[in-house]
Each structure stands twice: as C-alpha cells, then as structure tokens.
Coordinates of C-alpha atoms and ligand atoms in Angstrom, one line a residue:
X6 CA -54.3 166.8 -11.8
X7 CA -53.1 168.1 -15.1
X8 CA -55.1 167.5 -18.3
X9 CA -53.7 165.2 -20.9
X10 CA -56.4 165.2 -23.4
X11 CA -56.3 167.7 -26.2
X12 CA -58.2 168.3 -29.4
X13 CA -56.2 167.2 -32.4
X14 CA -54.9 170.0 -34.6
X15 CA -56.7 170.5 -37.9
X16 CA -53.9 169.1 -40.1
X17 CA -53.5 165.9 -38.1
X18 CA -57.3 165.5 -37.8
X19 CA -57.6 165.5 -41.6
X20 CA -55.0 162.7 -41.9
X21 CA -57.0 160.3 -39.8
X22 CA -59.0 157.6 -41.6
X23 CA -62.6 158.9 -41.3
X24 CA -65.6 156.9 -40.8
X25 CA -68.2 155.6 -38.4
X26 CA -67.0 153.3 -35.6
X27 CA -70.3 152.7 -33.8
X28 CA -72.2 150.1 -35.8
X29 CA -73.7 148.0 -33.1
X30 CA -73.4 147.3 -29.4
X31 CA -70.3 145.2 -30.0
X32 CA -68.5 148.3 -31.4
X33 CA -69.3 150.1 -28.2
X34 CA -67.8 147.3 -26.2
X35 CA -64.8 147.2 -28.4
X36 CA -64.0 150.9 -28.1
X37 CA -64.6 151.0 -24.3
X38 CA -62.5 147.9 -23.6
X39 CA -59.7 149.2 -25.8
X40 CA -59.7 152.5 -23.9
X41 CA -59.4 150.6 -20.6
X42 CA -56.5 148.7 -22.0
X43 CA -54.8 151.9 -23.2
X44 CA -55.4 153.3 -19.7
X45 CA -53.3 150.4 -18.3
X46 CA -56.1 148.6 -16.6
X47 CA -55.3 145.1 -15.1
X48 CA -58.9 144.3 -14.5
X49 CA -61.8 144.9 -16.8
X50 CA -65.4 144.1 -16.3
X51 CA -68.0 144.2 -19.0
X52 CA -71.7 144.2 -18.2
X53 CA -74.5 144.1 -20.9
X54 CA -78.2 144.1 -20.8
X55 CA -80.4 143.1 -23.7
X56 CA -77.5 142.2 -26.0
X57 CA -75.9 145.6 -25.3
X58 CA -78.8 147.6 -26.7
X59 CA -80.0 148.7 -23.3
X60 CA -76.6 148.7 -21.6
X61 CA -73.0 148.2 -22.3
X62 CA -70.9 149.1 -19.3
X63 CA -67.1 148.7 -18.9
X64 CA -65.4 149.2 -15.6
X65 CA -61.7 149.3 -15.3
X66 CA -59.0 150.0 -12.7
X67 CA -56.9 152.0 -15.1
X68 CA -55.3 155.4 -14.7
X69 CA -58.6 157.3 -14.8
X70 CA -59.2 160.9 -15.8
X71 CA -59.0 164.2 -14.2
X72 CA -62.2 166.3 -14.1
X73 CA -60.9 168.4 -16.9
X74 CA -60.2 165.4 -19.1
X75 CA -63.6 163.8 -18.2
X76 CA -65.3 166.9 -19.5
X77 CA -63.4 167.0 -22.8
X78 CA -63.0 163.3 -23.6
X79 CA -66.4 163.0 -25.3
X80 CA -65.6 165.9 -27.8
X81 CA -64.7 165.0 -31.3
X82 CA -61.0 164.5 -32.0
X83 CA -60.2 164.6 -28.2
X84 CA -57.4 162.2 -27.4
X85 CA -54.4 161.9 -25.2
X86 CA -52.7 159.3 -27.4
X87 CA -51.2 161.3 -30.3
X88 CA -50.4 164.9 -30.8
X89 CA -48.0 165.3 -33.7
X90 CA -48.0 164.1 -37.3
X91 CA -45.1 161.8 -36.7
X92 CA -47.1 160.0 -34.0
X93 CA -49.2 158.5 -36.8
X94 CA -46.2 156.7 -38.2
X95 CA -45.8 154.6 -35.1
X96 CA -49.0 153.9 -33.2
X97 CA -48.5 151.9 -30.1
X98 CA -51.9 152.4 -28.5
X99 CA -55.2 150.7 -29.5
X100 CA -56.9 154.0 -29.9
X101 CA -55.6 157.3 -31.4
X102 CA -58.4 158.9 -33.4
X103 CA -60.2 160.6 -30.5
X104 CA -63.5 159.8 -32.0
X105 CA -64.9 156.8 -30.2
X106 CA -66.3 158.4 -27.1
X107 CA -67.7 161.3 -29.1
X108 CA -69.5 159.0 -31.5
X109 CA -70.8 156.7 -28.8
X110 CA -72.0 159.6 -26.6
X111 CA -73.8 161.2 -29.5
X112 CA -76.1 158.2 -30.0
X113 CA -76.7 157.1 -26.4
X114 CA -77.2 158.2 -22.9
X115 CA -73.9 157.9 -21.2
X116 CA -72.7 157.9 -17.6
X117 CA -69.1 158.1 -16.8
X118 CA -67.4 157.9 -13.4
X119 CA -63.7 158.3 -13.4
X120 CA -60.9 158.9 -10.8
X121 CA -57.2 159.0 -10.9
X122 CA -55.1 157.4 -8.2
X123 CA -54.3 159.7 -5.3
X124 CA -57.3 162.0 -5.7
X125 CA -60.1 162.4 -3.2
X126 CA -63.1 162.3 -5.3
X127 CA -64.3 160.8 -8.6
X128 CA -65.9 162.8 -11.3
X129 CA -69.3 161.7 -12.6
X130 CA -70.5 163.0 -15.9
X131 CA -73.9 162.4 -17.3
X132 CA -74.5 162.9 -21.1
X133 CA -77.6 162.8 -23.2
X134 CA -77.1 162.4 -27.0
X135 CA -73.6 163.8 -26.6
X136 CA -74.6 166.8 -24.5
X137 CA -73.3 167.1 -20.9
X138 CA -76.3 167.2 -18.6
X139 CA -74.7 166.9 -15.2
X140 CA -71.3 166.8 -13.5
X141 CA -71.0 165.6 -10.0
X142 CA -68.3 164.6 -7.5
X143 CA -68.7 161.2 -6.0
X144 CA -66.9 158.4 -4.2
X145 CA -65.3 155.6 -6.3
X146 CA -62.2 153.5 -6.7
X147 CA -59.4 154.7 -9.0
X148 CA -60.3 153.8 -12.6
X149 CA -63.1 154.5 -15.0
X150 CA -66.6 153.2 -15.4
X151 CA -68.5 154.1 -18.6
X152 CA -72.1 153.0 -19.0
X153 CA -73.7 153.4 -22.4
X154 CA -77.5 153.1 -22.3
X155 CA -80.2 153.0 -24.9
X156 CA -77.9 152.8 -27.9
X157 CA -79.3 154.7 -31.0
X158 CA -82.3 156.0 -28.9
X159 CA -82.1 159.2 -30.9
X160 CA -81.4 157.6 -34.4
X161 CA -84.3 155.2 -34.9
X162 CA -83.2 154.3 -38.4
X163 CA -80.0 152.8 -37.0
X164 CA -81.7 151.2 -34.2
X165 CA -84.0 149.4 -36.7
X166 CA -80.9 148.2 -38.5
X167 CA -79.8 146.1 -35.5
X168 CA -80.1 142.4 -35.8
X169 CA -81.8 140.0 -33.3
X170 CA -80.5 140.1 -29.7
X171 CA -78.9 136.7 -30.2
X172 CA -76.9 138.0 -33.2
X173 CA -75.9 141.2 -31.5
X174 CA -74.8 139.3 -28.4
X175 CA -72.8 137.0 -30.6
X176 CA -70.9 139.9 -32.1
X177 CA -70.3 141.4 -28.7
X178 CA -69.0 138.1 -27.2
X179 CA -66.7 137.8 -30.2
X180 CA -65.3 141.2 -29.5
X181 CA -64.8 140.3 -25.9
X182 CA -63.0 137.0 -26.8
X183 CA -60.7 138.7 -29.2
X184 CA -59.6 141.3 -26.6
X185 CA -59.4 138.8 -23.8
X186 CA -57.3 136.5 -25.9
X187 CA -54.8 139.1 -26.7
X188 CA -54.4 140.2 -23.1
X189 CA -54.1 137.0 -21.0
X190 CA -52.4 138.8 -18.1
X191 CA -55.5 140.9 -17.5
X192 CA -58.5 139.9 -15.5
X193 CA -61.6 139.9 -17.8
X194 CA -65.1 139.5 -16.7
X195 CA -68.3 139.4 -18.7
X196 CA -71.8 139.7 -17.2
X197 CA -74.7 139.2 -19.5
X198 CA -78.1 140.2 -18.1
X199 CA -76.7 140.1 -14.5
X200 CA -75.3 136.6 -15.0
X201 CA -71.5 136.2 -14.9
X202 CA -70.7 134.3 -18.1
X203 CA -66.9 134.7 -18.2
X204 CA -64.5 135.2 -15.4
X205 CA -61.0 135.0 -16.8
X206 CA -58.1 135.1 -14.3
X207 CA -54.7 136.4 -15.4
X208 CA -53.0 133.4 -17.0
X209 CA -50.5 132.4 -19.6
X210 CA -51.3 132.7 -23.3
X211 CA -52.0 129.1 -23.9
X212 CA -54.3 128.8 -20.9
X213 CA -56.2 131.9 -22.0
X214 CA -56.8 130.5 -25.4
X215 CA -57.9 127.3 -23.8
X216 CA -60.6 129.1 -21.9
X217 CA -61.8 131.0 -25.0
X218 CA -61.7 128.6 -27.8
X219 CA -64.4 125.9 -27.8
X220 CA -63.1 122.5 -26.7
X221 CA -59.4 123.4 -26.7
X222 CA -57.9 122.4 -23.5
X223 CA -54.3 123.3 -22.9
X224 CA -51.9 121.7 -25.2
X225 CA -54.3 120.5 -27.8
X226 CA -53.1 123.0 -30.3
X227 CA -49.6 122.9 -31.8
X228 CA -47.6 125.9 -30.8
X229 CA -44.6 127.4 -32.5
X230 CA -42.5 130.5 -32.6
X231 CA -40.6 132.1 -35.4
X232 CA -38.7 135.2 -35.7
X233 CA -37.5 136.5 -39.0
X234 CA -36.8 140.0 -40.4
X235 CA -39.0 142.6 -38.8
X236 CA -41.5 140.2 -37.4
X237 CA -41.9 137.8 -34.5
X238 CA -44.6 135.2 -34.8
X239 CA -46.1 133.0 -32.1
X240 CA -48.8 130.6 -33.2
X241 CA -51.2 128.1 -31.9
X242 CA -52.8 125.9 -34.6
X243 CA -55.0 122.8 -34.7
X244 CA -53.7 119.5 -36.0
X245 CA -55.2 118.4 -39.3
X246 CA -58.3 116.4 -38.4
X247 CA -58.9 118.4 -35.3
X248 CA -60.2 121.7 -36.7
X249 CA -63.8 122.9 -36.9
X250 CA -66.7 123.0 -39.4
X251 CA -66.6 126.8 -39.3
X252 CA -64.1 129.6 -39.4
X253 CA -65.1 130.9 -36.0
X254 CA -61.9 130.1 -34.2
X255 CA -59.4 131.9 -36.4
X256 CA -57.6 134.8 -34.8
X257 CA -54.7 137.0 -36.0
X258 CA -53.3 139.6 -33.7
X259 CA -50.8 142.3 -34.7
X260 CA -49.1 143.9 -31.7
X261 CA -52.1 142.5 -29.8
X262 CA -54.7 144.2 -32.0
X263 CA -57.1 141.8 -33.7
X264 CA -56.9 142.2 -37.5
X265 CA -58.4 140.7 -40.6
X266 CA -56.0 140.2 -43.4
X267 CA -56.7 138.1 -46.5
X268 CA -53.1 137.5 -47.3
X269 CA -52.4 136.1 -43.8
X270 CA -55.5 133.9 -44.0
X271 CA -54.3 132.6 -47.3
X272 CA -50.9 131.9 -46.0
X273 CA -52.2 129.8 -43.2
X274 CA -54.8 127.9 -45.3
X275 CA -52.3 127.2 -48.1
X276 CA -49.8 125.9 -45.6
X277 CA -52.4 123.3 -44.4
X278 CA -53.1 122.6 -48.1
X279 CA -54.2 119.0 -48.7
X280 CA -53.5 118.1 -45.1
X281 CA -56.9 119.4 -44.2
X282 CA -59.9 117.0 -44.4
X283 CA -62.7 118.2 -46.5
X284 CA -65.1 120.7 -44.8
X285 CA -62.6 121.3 -42.1
X286 CA -61.4 124.8 -41.1
X287 CA -58.3 125.0 -38.9
X288 CA -58.4 126.6 -35.6
X289 CA -55.5 129.1 -35.4
X290 CA -54.4 131.9 -33.1
X291 CA -51.5 133.9 -34.4
X292 CA -49.7 136.7 -32.6
X293 CA -47.5 138.9 -34.7
X294 CA -45.2 141.4 -33.1
X295 CA -43.8 144.1 -35.4
X296 CA -42.2 147.5 -35.2
X297 CA -45.3 149.9 -35.7
X298 CA -43.4 151.6 -38.5
X299 CA -43.7 148.4 -40.6
X300 CA -47.5 148.8 -41.0
X301 CA -50.2 151.4 -41.0
X302 CA -53.3 151.1 -38.9
X303 CA -54.7 154.4 -40.0
X304 CA -56.5 152.9 -43.0
X305 CA -59.7 151.7 -41.6
X306 CA -61.9 153.6 -39.0
X307 CA -62.3 150.5 -36.9
X308 CA -58.7 149.6 -37.4
X309 CA -59.5 146.0 -38.2
X310 CA -57.6 146.2 -41.5
X311 CA -54.0 147.4 -41.6
X312 CA -51.6 148.0 -44.4
X313 CA -48.2 146.2 -44.3
X314 CA -45.1 147.6 -45.8
X315 CA -44.1 144.2 -47.0
X316 CA -47.1 141.9 -47.2
X317 CA -45.3 139.4 -49.3
X318 CA -42.6 138.9 -46.8
X319 CA -45.2 138.3 -44.1
X320 CA -47.2 135.9 -46.3
X321 CA -44.1 133.8 -46.9
X322 CA -43.0 133.9 -43.3
X323 CA -46.4 132.7 -42.0
X324 CA -46.8 130.1 -44.7
X325 CA -43.4 128.7 -43.9
X326 CA -43.9 128.8 -40.1
X327 CA -47.3 127.1 -40.2
X328 CA -46.0 124.5 -42.8
X329 CA -43.0 123.7 -40.6
X330 CA -45.1 123.3 -37.5
X331 CA -47.5 121.0 -39.4
X332 CA -44.7 118.8 -40.7
X333 CA -43.0 118.5 -37.4
X334 CA -43.4 115.3 -35.5
X335 CA -45.3 117.1 -32.8
X336 CA -48.4 116.6 -34.9
X337 CA -48.4 112.8 -34.1
X338 CA -51.3 112.1 -31.8
X339 CA -50.9 110.1 -28.6
X340 CA -53.2 107.2 -28.0
X341 CA -54.6 107.3 -24.5
X342 CA -56.1 104.0 -23.6
X343 CA -59.8 103.5 -23.3
X344 CA -60.5 102.8 -19.7
X345 CA -62.8 100.4 -17.9
X346 CA -62.4 101.6 -14.3
X347 CA -59.0 101.7 -12.8
X348 CA -58.1 105.3 -12.4
X349 CA -61.0 107.3 -13.6
X350 CA -59.4 110.6 -12.7
X351 CA -56.7 110.0 -15.2
X352 CA -58.7 108.3 -17.9
X353 CA -61.9 110.0 -18.9
X354 CA -63.2 106.9 -20.6
X355 CA -62.6 108.0 -24.1
X356 CA -59.7 108.2 -26.5
X357 CA -58.1 111.6 -26.6
X358 CA -55.1 112.9 -28.3
X359 CA -52.2 114.7 -26.8
X360 CA -49.1 116.3 -28.2
X361 CA -45.7 114.7 -27.6
X362 CA -42.3 115.8 -28.5
X363 CA -41.6 113.3 -31.1
X364 CA -38.3 114.4 -32.6
X365 CA -36.7 111.1 -31.9
X366 CA -39.1 109.0 -33.9
X367 CA -37.0 107.8 -36.7
X368 CA -33.8 107.3 -34.6
X369 CA -34.7 105.7 -31.4
X370 CA -36.0 102.4 -32.6
X371 CA -35.4 99.3 -30.3
X372 CA -33.3 96.4 -31.2
X373 CA -35.0 93.5 -32.9
X374 CA -37.3 91.5 -30.6
X375 CA -38.8 89.0 -33.0
X376 CA -37.5 89.8 -36.4
X377 CA -35.5 86.5 -36.5
X378 CA -32.4 88.1 -38.0
X379 CA -34.0 89.3 -41.1
X380 CA -31.6 91.8 -42.7
X381 CA -33.4 94.6 -44.2
X382 CA -31.7 96.3 -47.1
X383 CA -33.2 99.7 -46.0
X384 CA -31.7 102.2 -43.7
X385 CA -33.0 104.1 -40.7
X386 CA -35.9 102.6 -38.8
X387 CA -36.0 99.2 -40.4
X388 CA -32.3 98.6 -39.8
X389 CA -32.8 97.3 -36.3
X390 CA -36.5 97.2 -35.8
X391 CA -39.1 94.7 -34.9
X392 CA -42.5 94.8 -36.6
X393 CA -45.8 93.1 -36.0
X394 CA -48.8 93.3 -38.2
X395 CA -52.1 93.5 -36.5
X396 CA -55.2 92.1 -38.3
X397 CA -53.4 92.7 -41.6
X398 CA -54.1 96.4 -41.1
X399 CA -51.8 98.0 -38.7
X400 CA -48.1 97.8 -38.2
X401 CA -46.7 97.9 -34.6
X402 CA -43.2 98.8 -33.8
X403 CA -41.4 99.7 -30.6
X404 CA -39.6 103.0 -30.3
X405 CA -37.6 104.4 -27.4
X406 CA -40.6 106.1 -25.7
X407 CA -43.1 103.3 -26.3
X408 CA -44.9 101.9 -29.3
X409 CA -46.0 103.4 -32.5
X410 CA -48.9 102.1 -34.5
X411 CA -49.0 102.7 -38.3
X412 CA -51.9 102.4 -40.6
X413 CA -50.4 100.5 -43.5
X414 CA -52.8 101.7 -46.2
X415 CA -52.5 105.4 -45.4
X416 CA -48.7 105.0 -44.9
X417 CA -48.3 103.6 -48.4
X418 CA -50.8 106.2 -49.8
X419 CA -48.5 108.9 -48.4
X420 CA -45.5 107.3 -50.0
X421 CA -47.1 107.0 -53.4
X422 CA -48.6 110.5 -53.2
X423 CA -45.2 112.1 -52.6
X424 CA -43.6 110.0 -55.2
X425 CA -45.9 111.1 -57.9
X426 CA -45.8 114.7 -56.8
X427 CA -42.1 114.6 -57.1
X428 CA -42.4 113.0 -60.5
X429 CA -44.0 116.2 -61.6
X430 CA -40.9 118.2 -61.0
X431 CA -38.5 115.6 -62.3
X432 CA -39.3 113.6 -65.4
X433 CA -41.8 110.9 -64.5
X434 CA -41.1 107.8 -62.5
X435 CA -39.9 104.4 -63.5
X436 CA -42.5 102.1 -65.1
X437 CA -42.6 98.4 -65.7
X438 CA -43.7 96.9 -69.0
X439 CA -46.5 94.5 -68.7
X440 CA -45.9 91.0 -70.1
X441 CA -49.5 90.8 -71.3
X442 CA -50.9 94.3 -72.1
X443 CA -54.5 94.6 -70.9
X444 CA -57.3 95.8 -73.1
X445 CA -60.1 97.8 -71.3
X446 CA -63.4 98.8 -72.7
X447 CA -64.7 102.0 -71.0
X448 CA -68.0 103.8 -70.8
X449 CA -67.9 107.0 -72.8
X450 CA -67.9 109.0 -69.6
X451 CA -65.0 107.1 -68.1
X452 CA -63.2 107.3 -71.4
X453 CA -63.4 111.1 -71.4
X454 CA -62.4 111.3 -67.8
X455 CA -59.4 109.0 -68.6
X456 CA -58.4 111.3 -71.5
X457 CA -58.3 114.2 -69.1
X458 CA -56.1 112.3 -66.7
X459 CA -53.9 110.7 -69.3
X460 CA -51.0 113.2 -69.5
X461 CA -50.7 113.0 -65.7
X462 CA -51.0 109.2 -65.6
X463 CA -48.3 108.9 -68.2
X464 CA -46.0 111.0 -66.1
X465 CA -46.7 108.8 -63.2
X466 CA -45.6 105.8 -65.2
X467 CA -48.7 104.4 -66.9
X468 CA -48.3 103.5 -70.5
X469 CA -51.9 103.6 -71.9
X470 CA -52.9 103.7 -75.6
X471 CA -56.1 104.8 -77.1
X472 CA -57.4 102.1 -79.3
X473 CA -60.5 103.9 -80.5
X474 CA -64.2 103.1 -79.7
X475 CA -63.7 103.8 -76.0
X476 CA -61.1 101.0 -75.8
X477 CA -57.6 101.5 -74.2
X478 CA -54.7 99.2 -73.8
X479 CA -52.5 99.3 -70.6
X480 CA -49.0 98.5 -71.6
X481 CA -47.0 99.5 -68.6
X482 CA -47.6 100.6 -65.0
X483 CA -45.5 102.4 -62.3
X484 CA -42.7 100.3 -61.1
X485 CA -43.6 100.2 -57.4
X486 CA -47.1 98.7 -57.6
X487 CA -48.1 95.1 -57.6
X488 CA -49.0 93.9 -61.0
X489 CA -51.8 91.5 -61.8
X490 CA -55.0 93.6 -61.6
X491 CA -54.2 96.6 -63.7
X492 CA -57.7 96.8 -65.3
X493 CA -59.4 97.0 -61.9
X494 CA -56.8 99.4 -60.7
X495 CA -57.4 101.7 -63.6
X496 CA -61.2 101.7 -63.2
X497 CA -60.7 102.3 -59.4
X498 CA -58.5 105.3 -60.1
X499 CA -60.9 106.7 -62.6
X500 CA -63.8 106.5 -60.1
X501 CA -61.7 108.0 -57.3
X502 CA -60.6 110.8 -59.6
X503 CA -64.2 111.6 -60.4
X504 CA -65.0 111.9 -56.7
X505 CA -62.0 114.0 -56.0
X506 CA -62.5 116.4 -59.0
X507 CA -65.2 118.2 -57.0
X508 CA -62.8 119.3 -54.4
X509 CA -59.4 119.3 -55.9
X510 CA -59.2 121.7 -58.8
X511 CA -55.6 120.9 -59.8
X512 CA -55.8 117.9 -62.2
X513 CA -52.3 116.7 -61.4
X514 CA -53.0 116.7 -57.7
X515 CA -56.4 114.9 -58.2
X516 CA -54.7 112.2 -60.3
X517 CA -51.9 111.8 -57.8
X518 CA -54.4 111.4 -54.9
X519 CA -56.6 109.0 -56.8
X520 CA -53.6 106.9 -57.8
X521 CA -52.1 107.0 -54.3
X522 CA -55.3 105.9 -52.7
X523 CA -56.1 103.1 -55.2
X524 CA -52.6 101.7 -55.8
X525 CA -51.6 101.7 -52.2
X526 CA -51.4 98.5 -50.1
X527 CA -54.9 97.8 -48.8
X528 CA -56.1 97.3 -45.3
X529 CA -56.3 93.5 -45.2
X530 CA -53.2 92.8 -47.3
X531 CA -50.9 90.6 -45.3
X532 CA -47.3 91.9 -45.2
X533 CA -44.1 90.0 -44.4
X534 CA -41.3 91.4 -42.3
X535 CA -39.4 92.7 -45.3
X536 CA -42.4 94.4 -46.8
X537 CA -43.1 96.1 -43.4
X538 CA -39.5 97.2 -43.0
X539 CA -39.4 98.6 -46.5
X540 CA -42.7 100.4 -46.0
X541 CA -41.4 102.0 -42.8
X542 CA -38.2 103.1 -44.5
X543 CA -40.1 104.7 -47.3
X544 CA -42.6 106.3 -45.0
X545 CA -39.9 108.0 -42.9
X546 CA -38.2 109.2 -46.1
X547 CA -41.3 111.2 -47.0
X548 CA -41.7 114.9 -46.3
X549 CA -44.9 114.3 -44.3
X550 CA -44.9 110.9 -42.6
X551 CA -47.5 111.8 -40.1
X552 CA -50.7 112.6 -42.1
X553 CA -52.1 111.1 -45.3
X554 CA -53.0 113.4 -48.2
X555 CA -56.6 113.6 -46.9
X556 CA -55.5 114.6 -43.4
X557 CA -56.0 111.3 -41.6
X558 CA -53.2 110.4 -39.2
X559 CA -50.8 107.7 -40.3
X560 CA -49.0 107.2 -37.0
X561 CA -50.3 107.0 -33.5
X562 CA -48.1 106.9 -30.5
X563 CA -48.6 104.7 -27.4
X564 CA -46.2 106.1 -24.8
X565 CA -44.6 103.8 -22.3
X566 CA -45.7 106.2 -19.6
X567 CA -49.3 105.5 -20.5
X568 CA -48.8 101.8 -20.2
X569 CA -46.9 102.3 -16.9
X570 CA -49.9 104.3 -15.6
X571 CA -52.3 101.6 -16.7
X572 CA -50.3 98.9 -14.9
X573 CA -50.0 101.1 -11.8
X574 CA -46.2 101.3 -11.9
Ligands
ADP616 P1 -58.9 157.6 -28.4 O1 -58.9 156.3 -27.7 O2 -58.7 157.4 -29.9 O3 -57.9 158.5 -27.9 P2 -61.5 158.0 -27.4 O4 -62.7 158.8 -27.8 O5 -61.8 156.5 -27.3 O6 -60.3 158.3 -28.3 O7 -61.1 158.4 -25.9 C1 -60.7 159.8 -25.8 C2 -59.7 159.9 -24.6 O8 -60.4 159.7 -23.4 C3 -58.6 158.9 -24.6 O9 -57.5 159.4 -25.4 C4 -58.2 158.9 -23.2 O10 -57.3 159.9 -22.8 C5 -59.5 159.1 -22.4 N1 -60.1 157.9 -22.0 C6 -61.1 157.2 -22.6 N2 -61.4 156.1 -21.9 C7 -60.6 156.0 -20.8 C8 -60.5 155.1 -19.7 N3 -61.2 154.0 -19.6 N4 -59.5 155.4 -18.8 C9 -58.8 156.5 -18.9 N5 -58.9 157.4 -19.9 C10 -59.8 157.2 -20.9
MG617 MG1 -60.5 154.9 -27.9

C-alpha cells in the first residue's frame, strides 16, 4: 500500500515548537496511545513492566502502516499528519510534529509490528537506540503494536533522573486516565506487571468518568452544557462539600486533548469561591470543543499548554457556566434513608446523596396542613406552606416531590451573608438605634481587630464609637437582628473574624461571614410559624439558597419516592 508518511519540509519543520517529549515512561505511553487514537483505533491495550522502565507496550487495532511507512516512521520529522504550513493553523490530530517515535526509538530498544487491513502479512521492525536492526514479515491482526523496552538504556544520566517506580507508575496511570477519559467510546485496557488493572468498555462520557475518578459513581457530579461564541463546553463538577483534599481529579480537555491552563483553573475555582469548604478542592472534568483556528497547540513540545486567541472570553464563559451550575437547584442533596434491613440491595446502609432535578422547589409547595390559618405576609413558599420545627434546629416543609429539611442556622446565615454583601454595593443596610447604648471594654488585641473591621461593620449597620482606652460604645445594630445581647454578639463576631482572617483575605468578606455566622438564628432557638415562614421567604429570595457561605448544605431533600420505597409501595 502507498506510503503516507513523509519527512516535513525544512521551513515547516522550523516552525514546530522544539523540545524533548520523552521525559519518563509516562511520556512514552502518552505518545504511543495518542498515535493509536490518531490511527483510528477503537481498542487500545497498554502493558507496562517495572513502571514502564522495562517495558511500555501499546497495542491497537487502528489503520496500521505499510512496510514503507513502518521503516520511515521512526525518522525525525516523519509524519503523515501535516504537510503544509497552513496545516499548522488548524490541527485536528493529537500528533503532528513527527518527533515522538524518533525520540522514543533513540533512547530505547523498540519492536514494532504493524499491518494495514487487507494485507497478507505484517511488518515487524526491530530498532536499537534508533537504528533499524531487523525487518521481518510476520502474521498479525490489522493494527499496530509498539513495544518500548529498557528506556534510557543508552543515556544513563537520564535513567538516573527517573523517580521511584511508584512515582513513575503514578505518572503513567495519570496519562492513561486522561486519555481514557477523553475517549469513552474506545476500549481501553491497562496491564501492570501482567496484571489487568483497568478494563474499560466503550461507554458514555459520564460512565467513563465514573470508572476513572475515585469514588464518583454515575450522577454524583453535577453536569452542565453551555455553548457560547466559538466554544462548546460540557462539564462535570463536584458539589461543594463533596470535593477532595487534593487537586488530583481536575481535568480540562480541549478537543479531547488534556491541557493545563491557569486561566481555566482560575475560572473554575473562582466560580466555586466561598462555596468551597476549607481545604477542599473541587473535582471537575471539562470538555471544551473549539474550532482549531481559535487556539494554537504548537507552543509546547508536549502540547499540554495551548495558546487561546481569546483567553478572556473563555475565562468568563467557564466562570459563568460553573457558577450557574453551582447555583442551580440541582446541587441540593437527596437524603436516602439509613436502613436497618428491609431492602438491602437498594439501601446500602449509609446516607448517600443523589442529584435531583429541583427546579420546582420554590413553587410546588403543598397547601397548609397544620399552619392553623396563619397568614404570612411573605410571598412564595410561605404563602401556602406548612412548617414544622424539629428539635429547635431543623425546619421541615412539604413540597410537591416530597419533603425538604432546612437547617435554620445556616439558612439564616446565608440570608444575612447575602444581605451584607449587597450592602457593599448599595449604601449600607438599615440599622436600629439602641435604647440603651452598650459600653464594651476590649482587650488591646480585640480592640485593634475591631478597628480593622469597623468601616465594614458600620456599613453593615453597626453604630460603634471609640471611647478611648480600648472602650467602645455600641449605639446601633443592623435592623434585622434580635437585640438584647449586643455586647456578646460583638465579641463573638470579633472572635469569628480572627478565625476567618487566616483563610479569607478580603476584609469585607471576612466581616460579612463573621457577622452572618454569629448574628444568625442559632441551632436551638425555638421559632414560631411566622418566623419560619419569613425565614423561608428570605432564604428563597437569596441568590444561593442551597449552600451556606462555608459550603455546608442548607437544604436536604427527602423524595416521596424514597418513602414509597421504604414502605414497600
Ligand atoms: P506524529 O504523531 O507527530 O505524526 P510520531 O513520531 O508520533 O509523529 O509518528 C510518526 C508517524 O507514524 C505518524 O504520523 C503515523 O503516520 C505513524 N504512526 C505512528 N504510530 C502509529 C500507529 N499506532 N498506527 C498507525 N500509524 C502510526
Ligand atoms: Mg505521535
């Protein structure tokens, strides 16, 4: 069959980002798997020995190579993927530099067996440090198998540079996961030291992510789609509170190529913002599809960094899409009842959370059951709702699809937090004058802290005067809080602010959080029907009714379905 591979012309060669691609066994695996994908394989098997140092072998059922191509593919700048300058402007294959096989072959012993469909015999090529040693005809299936042995056997300095087998294997598995995640329709297998460690059958995107990201079964990530301008974005992200302690499970793919991009990372993290509990990193998998003319992959030899034409646009788009997904009602966790027998196959004996489509939350409230005709002045949910308070801590209210349970403290915290954040944009909030101003003597440390907070506190609605000698007088407080214990409240806010200052750099936000936490209704405060109704109304008027400023859930859903299941209906 005709040859397709050619050596790139000089001019084009010079325009290609130069640099080494073979750093470690993982790089070998990456380049070989990418070649298999470019060759249209639907099944790819990777086998490694000794973390890939002794062997990295990739076997595919792709289009294979003719003998002529098999002989030339390991030359520098030999590629079938681009041929003209213009091709560089719109790369649609994973490879294009024609360097990988040459680089890998030059630092290993390589054996390649390849065959095109409809041909009688396969070509087998044996190379030693890049030199062809033997060419044979053999029997094989259509496709290509490349075995790379004894990596860096002829460059001891680089071999010494390799990390422990555990680390090298970790890199290699990461490469495998990235590629398998981007190509869910492809059969991917991984054998480590003769043991099959991954066997991924063709599947949908979400299922593939589920098999590759620790502890993420189907549906535990929020998914969303967004198309705007030149980009289509599909994303899977963890709910606040369900992320990880490390950044390991963060993936961004551009036209199915894994990339690292600071601006995208920033867009995602800043969209989570304060929703994220401390020390938590979100799990996210983003797939971007863009016209290849909108970005340049020819900037980094390993093509892990790309240059976008309009990075700002992309940042804003991703930030908005992630933010929208996180504020949607789909983030409300479902309560699945703890089981004590019954139907063990359904209930695994622990509380798990599941996504629900929750768009109806504010509208589908039941008619009053026990509210005794109390007419709430509010609108929306309270207008026709029944409320129960459980242990002076949780508020229960029926909705069309079941029951929701609200944590009264975090609900009020969210309301106050948003109110003071809004006060920053407008001009403060209403305050109420105290009948008896309260004098508070502070420690020098607390006094200085208070002075730092004062401008923000004043905007929130506190009237506080400095009386000298570490004494202040509270003359007024924000209108919406219960009066009577202003002194304790102020001290609590100062303490909380001191705790928060370590992690929140923005003074205003730290003051807002401290205030919201300490001024909110407490767990243990009894509430009457009117107070519950008003709390609900205010909660659903916030931008983020589902999570508190620290990322804890405010609402949990108990679906009717779940109850029906439990009662065997
Ligand atoms: P590039 O991928 O940048 O073109 P490589 O050095 O990785 O460069 O590969 C050189 C050429 O060898 C490819 O362009 C392709 O034509 C051929 N090739 C490599 N691996 C395979 C494979 N698994 N199946 C079919 N052809 C392959
Ligand atoms: Mg390649």
